[in-house]
């Protein structure tokens, strides 16, 4: 029987594969991004296989990496459940919550920090994912959609308004931001949100086909970061870039916005969930 891989490397692999981000994994593990990258190299050297490939500014699993992640993630989930039960028995109420990575890092985590300061008896265990799946063993989750899920208790959290954003350096007094200006910029597309630019262009009466310079990124978080660095124009959910708009690191170059109305982020939970009291506290905190 062959030796197990380095356990820190295994933990780093599982976290990066689950969150889709070295930065998010580093935050979850409370180490530096450099430490996570080093641990990933260790586990790849152990197997003599490439488990991740660079994709834009992020990482994607290779076929071997995806197969390995599928096999090990259930074991990590079992460890989380066992640890959660142990923490619960130590006098804290554990609430297991799942969220999209971008929404978690840009909106949810600061509020959860405030919740846990106000209610130290509640231990919120957050797991981030790139796309929605049924709650399973989670007590609650963040879901993007129209809120029409009768088997869930759903609470609307934020308004979902799409606006173009870019670094202010892309706008010059001698060159006003208009449709012709936009056609000269790099449009930052998000693979997980393929329809956003089409919706906005329709509202702005701009032909999407006349925007030739395009770059596709894996997630909204990567698109927002690229926009902050002056690499192009992203179409953002305004609530998720409110800090950058307030401090001026991002600006809205064209005034057209698209309010997606009921299609937004909801806190969802099973109607007969065992931890409805805790979920109700979370719901009240997030909507107050």
Short mmCIF file of C-alpha atoms in Angstrom, two decimals:
data_model
loop_
_atom_site.label_atom_id
_atom_site.label_comp_id
_atom_site.label_asym_id
_atom_site.label_seq_id
_atom_site.Cartn_x
_atom_site.Cartn_y
_atom_site.Cartn_z
CA UNK A 1 0.00 0.00 0.00
CA UNK A 2 1.43 3.37 -1.03
CA UNK A 3 1.90 6.19 1.48
CA UNK A 4 -0.75 8.85 1.80
CA UNK A 5 0.10 12.21 0.22
CA UNK A 6 1.11 15.07 2.55
CA UNK A 7 -2.03 15.84 4.53
CA UNK A 8 -1.58 19.61 4.30
CA UNK A 9 -1.27 19.21 0.55
CA UNK A 10 -4.37 17.05 0.45
CA UNK A 11 -6.30 19.66 2.41
CA UNK A 12 -5.07 22.42 0.08
CA UNK A 13 -6.04 20.36 -2.97
CA UNK A 14 -9.57 19.73 -1.67
CA UNK A 15 -10.09 23.37 -0.69
CA UNK A 16 -8.87 24.81 -4.01
CA UNK A 17 -10.87 22.24 -6.00
CA UNK A 18 -14.04 23.01 -3.99
CA UNK A 19 -13.72 26.80 -3.93
CA UNK A 20 -12.09 27.23 -7.33
CA UNK A 21 -9.61 29.71 -5.91
CA UNK A 22 -6.19 29.64 -4.25
CA UNK A 23 -7.09 32.89 -2.46
CA UNK A 24 -10.35 31.47 -1.08
CA UNK A 25 -8.56 28.28 0.00
CA UNK A 26 -5.89 30.34 1.74
CA UNK A 27 -8.56 32.29 3.63
CA UNK A 28 -10.34 29.09 4.59
CA UNK A 29 -7.10 27.43 5.78
CA UNK A 30 -5.81 30.66 7.38
CA UNK A 31 -2.50 30.52 5.53
CA UNK A 32 -0.98 32.57 2.70
CA UNK A 33 -1.79 31.98 -0.96
CA UNK A 34 1.89 31.14 -1.45
CA UNK A 35 1.65 28.38 1.16
CA UNK A 36 -1.37 26.90 -0.63
CA UNK A 37 0.45 26.97 -3.98
CA UNK A 38 3.46 25.23 -2.38
CA UNK A 39 1.21 22.53 -0.91
CA UNK A 40 -0.42 21.96 -4.30
CA UNK A 41 3.01 21.44 -5.85
CA UNK A 42 3.84 18.92 -3.12
CA UNK A 43 0.79 16.80 -3.79
CA UNK A 44 1.35 16.91 -7.57
CA UNK A 45 4.95 15.82 -7.01
CA UNK A 46 3.73 13.00 -4.76
CA UNK A 47 1.54 11.57 -7.54
CA UNK A 48 3.68 12.66 -10.46
CA UNK A 49 0.55 14.11 -12.07
CA UNK A 50 -0.76 17.54 -12.97
CA UNK A 51 -3.96 18.09 -10.98
CA UNK A 52 -4.63 21.73 -11.93
CA UNK A 53 -4.08 23.86 -15.01
CA UNK A 54 -4.10 27.65 -15.10
CA UNK A 55 -7.25 29.08 -16.68
CA UNK A 56 -7.18 32.85 -16.99
CA UNK A 57 -6.26 34.10 -13.52
CA UNK A 58 -7.64 30.99 -11.84
CA UNK A 59 -7.10 27.23 -11.72
CA UNK A 60 -9.14 24.42 -13.23
CA UNK A 61 -8.97 20.71 -12.46
CA UNK A 62 -7.42 18.36 -14.98
CA UNK A 63 -9.25 15.09 -15.71
CA UNK A 64 -7.04 13.33 -13.15
CA UNK A 65 -7.64 16.10 -10.62
CA UNK A 66 -11.41 16.00 -11.11
CA UNK A 67 -11.49 12.23 -10.60
CA UNK A 68 -9.38 12.45 -7.46
CA UNK A 69 -11.46 15.32 -6.06
CA UNK A 70 -14.67 13.34 -6.60
CA UNK A 71 -13.22 10.49 -4.55
CA UNK A 72 -11.74 12.48 -1.65
CA UNK A 73 -14.34 15.21 -1.16
CA UNK A 74 -16.85 12.87 0.49
CA UNK A 75 -14.25 11.96 3.11
CA UNK A 76 -13.59 15.62 3.88
CA UNK A 77 -17.32 16.20 4.15
CA UNK A 78 -17.53 13.38 6.67
CA UNK A 79 -14.75 14.98 8.69
CA UNK A 80 -16.58 18.33 8.63
CA UNK A 81 -19.79 16.72 9.83
CA UNK A 82 -18.04 14.87 12.64
CA UNK A 83 -16.22 18.04 13.68
CA UNK A 84 -19.46 20.01 13.55
CA UNK A 85 -21.14 17.51 15.85
CA UNK A 86 -18.23 17.68 18.26
CA UNK A 87 -18.31 21.48 18.30
CA UNK A 88 -22.06 21.37 18.83
CA UNK A 89 -21.63 19.15 21.86
CA UNK A 90 -19.18 21.68 23.30
CA UNK A 91 -22.00 24.18 23.80
CA UNK A 92 -22.11 25.99 20.44
CA UNK A 93 -24.91 25.65 17.90
CA UNK A 94 -23.46 24.76 14.50
CA UNK A 95 -25.17 26.10 11.37
CA UNK A 96 -23.87 24.73 8.08
CA UNK A 97 -24.25 27.24 5.25
CA UNK A 98 -23.36 27.02 1.56
CA UNK A 99 -22.86 29.96 -0.80
CA UNK A 100 -21.49 30.90 -4.19
CA UNK A 101 -17.86 31.93 -3.82
CA UNK A 102 -18.14 35.48 -5.21
CA UNK A 103 -21.26 36.31 -3.19
CA UNK A 104 -19.65 34.88 -0.07
CA UNK A 105 -16.42 36.84 -0.33
CA UNK A 106 -17.99 40.15 -1.41
CA UNK A 107 -21.23 40.30 0.59
CA UNK A 108 -21.82 37.41 2.96
CA UNK A 109 -18.59 36.92 4.93
CA UNK A 110 -18.45 40.46 6.41
CA UNK A 111 -22.01 40.01 7.68
CA UNK A 112 -21.30 36.56 9.09
CA UNK A 113 -18.37 38.05 10.97
CA UNK A 114 -20.74 40.59 12.53
CA UNK A 115 -23.25 37.82 13.32
CA UNK A 116 -20.68 35.72 15.15
CA UNK A 117 -19.46 38.72 17.13
CA UNK A 118 -23.05 39.45 18.16
CA UNK A 119 -23.95 35.79 18.75
CA UNK A 120 -20.81 33.82 19.70
CA UNK A 121 -23.01 30.86 20.61
CA UNK A 122 -23.74 30.35 16.89
CA UNK A 123 -20.99 28.68 14.89
CA UNK A 124 -21.65 29.29 11.19
CA UNK A 125 -19.71 26.85 8.99
CA UNK A 126 -19.53 28.31 5.49
CA UNK A 127 -18.71 26.25 2.39
CA UNK A 128 -18.35 27.98 -0.97
CA UNK A 129 -19.25 26.47 -4.33
CA UNK A 130 -19.28 27.63 -7.94
CA UNK A 131 -22.82 26.49 -8.73
CA UNK A 132 -26.03 25.51 -6.97
CA UNK A 133 -26.97 21.99 -5.95
CA UNK A 134 -29.56 20.70 -3.48
CA UNK A 135 -28.93 21.52 0.16
CA UNK A 136 -28.18 17.94 1.14
CA UNK A 137 -26.72 18.05 4.66
CA UNK A 138 -26.51 21.86 4.74
CA UNK A 139 -28.90 23.76 6.99
CA UNK A 140 -29.23 26.70 4.60
CA UNK A 141 -27.78 28.02 1.39
CA UNK A 142 -27.54 31.02 -0.90
CA UNK A 143 -29.30 30.47 -4.22
CA UNK A 144 -29.46 32.69 -7.29
CA UNK A 145 -32.76 32.64 -9.17
CA UNK A 146 -36.33 33.89 -9.12
CA UNK A 147 -37.20 32.56 -5.65
CA UNK A 148 -39.89 30.23 -7.01
CA UNK A 149 -38.86 27.08 -5.16
CA UNK A 150 -41.96 25.89 -3.25
CA UNK A 151 -40.14 23.17 -1.30
CA UNK A 152 -37.76 25.77 0.22
CA UNK A 153 -38.30 28.67 2.56
CA UNK A 154 -36.84 31.57 0.55
CA UNK A 155 -35.80 35.05 1.68
CA UNK A 156 -34.65 37.70 -0.80
CA UNK A 157 -31.34 39.22 0.33
CA UNK A 158 -30.29 41.93 -2.15
CA UNK A 159 -31.29 43.80 -5.29
CA UNK A 160 -29.62 42.47 -8.42
CA UNK A 161 -28.78 45.34 -10.74
CA UNK A 162 -26.27 44.89 -13.57
CA UNK A 163 -23.94 47.78 -14.42
CA UNK A 164 -20.75 48.04 -16.49
CA UNK A 165 -17.67 48.84 -14.41
CA UNK A 166 -14.06 49.65 -15.19
CA UNK A 167 -10.99 51.32 -13.72
CA UNK A 168 -11.25 55.12 -14.00
CA UNK A 169 -8.00 55.23 -16.01
CA UNK A 170 -9.86 53.81 -19.02
CA UNK A 171 -11.98 56.97 -19.26
CA UNK A 172 -10.32 60.12 -20.56
CA UNK A 173 -11.85 63.60 -20.81
CA UNK A 174 -11.00 63.66 -24.51
CA UNK A 175 -12.75 60.34 -25.14
CA UNK A 176 -16.29 60.14 -23.70
CA UNK A 177 -17.61 56.72 -22.73
CA UNK A 178 -20.18 55.77 -25.33
CA UNK A 179 -20.92 52.83 -27.63
CA UNK A 180 -17.89 53.62 -29.82
CA UNK A 181 -15.66 53.84 -26.74
CA UNK A 182 -17.00 50.50 -25.47
CA UNK A 183 -16.20 48.86 -28.83
CA UNK A 184 -12.53 49.77 -28.26
CA UNK A 185 -12.39 48.15 -24.80
CA UNK A 186 -11.86 44.54 -23.76
CA UNK A 187 -15.19 43.11 -22.64
CA UNK A 188 -14.75 40.80 -19.64
CA UNK A 189 -17.13 37.87 -19.99
CA UNK A 190 -17.96 35.40 -17.20
CA UNK A 191 -18.38 31.77 -18.16
CA UNK A 192 -20.90 31.14 -15.38
CA UNK A 193 -23.04 34.14 -16.44
CA UNK A 194 -23.15 33.93 -20.26
CA UNK A 195 -26.30 36.03 -20.78
CA UNK A 196 -25.45 39.17 -18.79
CA UNK A 197 -23.76 41.18 -21.53
CA UNK A 198 -26.52 40.31 -24.00
CA UNK A 199 -29.17 41.58 -21.56
CA UNK A 200 -27.28 44.78 -20.89
CA UNK A 201 -26.51 45.46 -24.57
CA UNK A 202 -30.19 45.05 -25.42
CA UNK A 203 -31.12 47.60 -22.74
CA UNK A 204 -28.36 49.96 -23.94
CA UNK A 205 -29.33 49.48 -27.61
CA UNK A 206 -25.79 48.39 -28.42
CA UNK A 207 -25.03 45.55 -30.83
CA UNK A 208 -23.07 42.95 -28.82
CA UNK A 209 -21.59 41.71 -32.10
CA UNK A 210 -19.87 45.08 -32.49
CA UNK A 211 -17.83 44.55 -29.32
CA UNK A 212 -14.97 42.51 -30.79
CA UNK A 213 -12.41 42.57 -27.97
CA UNK A 214 -13.42 39.90 -25.49
CA UNK A 215 -11.86 37.90 -22.69
CA UNK A 216 -13.65 35.05 -20.94
CA UNK A 217 -13.05 34.42 -17.23
CA UNK A 218 -14.16 31.61 -14.96
CA UNK A 219 -15.99 33.66 -12.32
CA UNK A 220 -17.39 37.09 -11.55
CA UNK A 221 -14.74 37.52 -8.87
CA UNK A 222 -11.99 37.19 -11.50
CA UNK A 223 -13.80 39.60 -13.85
CA UNK A 224 -14.15 42.20 -11.10
CA UNK A 225 -10.46 41.89 -10.20
CA UNK A 226 -9.47 42.24 -13.85
CA UNK A 227 -11.60 45.39 -14.10
CA UNK A 228 -10.00 46.81 -10.93
CA UNK A 229 -6.59 46.24 -12.54
CA UNK A 230 -7.64 48.15 -15.66
CA UNK A 231 -7.78 45.12 -17.96
CA UNK A 232 -11.24 45.80 -19.38
CA UNK A 233 -14.90 46.43 -18.70
CA UNK A 234 -16.85 43.96 -16.55
CA UNK A 235 -20.59 43.71 -16.18
CA UNK A 236 -21.09 43.62 -12.43
CA UNK A 237 -23.85 42.96 -9.98
CA UNK A 238 -23.74 46.40 -8.40
CA UNK A 239 -24.28 45.15 -4.86
CA UNK A 240 -21.11 43.06 -5.13
CA UNK A 241 -18.88 45.98 -6.16
CA UNK A 242 -20.38 48.64 -3.90
CA UNK A 243 -17.13 49.03 -1.94
CA UNK A 244 -15.07 49.63 -5.09
CA UNK A 245 -17.63 52.07 -6.48
CA UNK A 246 -17.59 53.94 -3.19
CA UNK A 247 -13.79 54.21 -2.99
CA UNK A 248 -13.34 55.00 -6.68
CA UNK A 249 -11.32 51.96 -7.71
CA UNK A 250 -14.19 51.17 -10.08
CA UNK A 251 -16.52 53.53 -11.93
CA UNK A 252 -19.65 53.07 -14.04
CA UNK A 253 -18.69 54.38 -17.52
CA UNK A 254 -22.16 54.19 -19.09
CA UNK A 255 -25.35 54.96 -17.13
CA UNK A 256 -27.48 52.10 -18.44
CA UNK A 257 -28.39 49.50 -15.80
CA UNK A 258 -30.47 46.33 -15.84
CA UNK A 259 -32.56 45.50 -12.80
CA UNK A 260 -33.08 41.75 -12.78
CA UNK A 261 -35.89 42.20 -10.25
CA UNK A 262 -36.87 38.82 -8.76
CA UNK A 263 -33.79 37.09 -10.20
CA UNK A 264 -31.40 37.67 -7.33
CA UNK A 265 -29.81 36.00 -4.30
CA UNK A 266 -31.99 34.25 -1.73
CA UNK A 267 -31.34 32.55 1.58
CA UNK A 268 -33.00 29.15 1.28
CA UNK A 269 -33.66 26.41 3.80
CA UNK A 270 -35.81 23.31 4.09
CA UNK A 271 -39.26 24.14 5.41
CA UNK A 272 -39.01 21.36 7.97
CA UNK A 273 -35.33 21.84 8.76
CA UNK A 274 -34.05 20.68 12.15
CA UNK A 275 -32.28 23.98 12.75
CA UNK A 276 -34.99 26.42 11.72
CA UNK A 277 -34.49 28.48 14.89
CA UNK A 278 -30.83 29.10 13.96
CA UNK A 279 -31.71 29.74 10.32
CA UNK A 280 -34.36 32.25 11.46
CA UNK A 281 -31.70 34.11 13.46
CA UNK A 282 -29.43 34.16 10.42
CA UNK A 283 -32.32 35.32 8.21
CA UNK A 284 -33.16 38.17 10.56
CA UNK A 285 -29.52 39.26 10.78
CA UNK A 286 -28.94 39.22 7.02
CA UNK A 287 -32.10 41.19 6.22
CA UNK A 288 -32.00 43.77 9.02
#
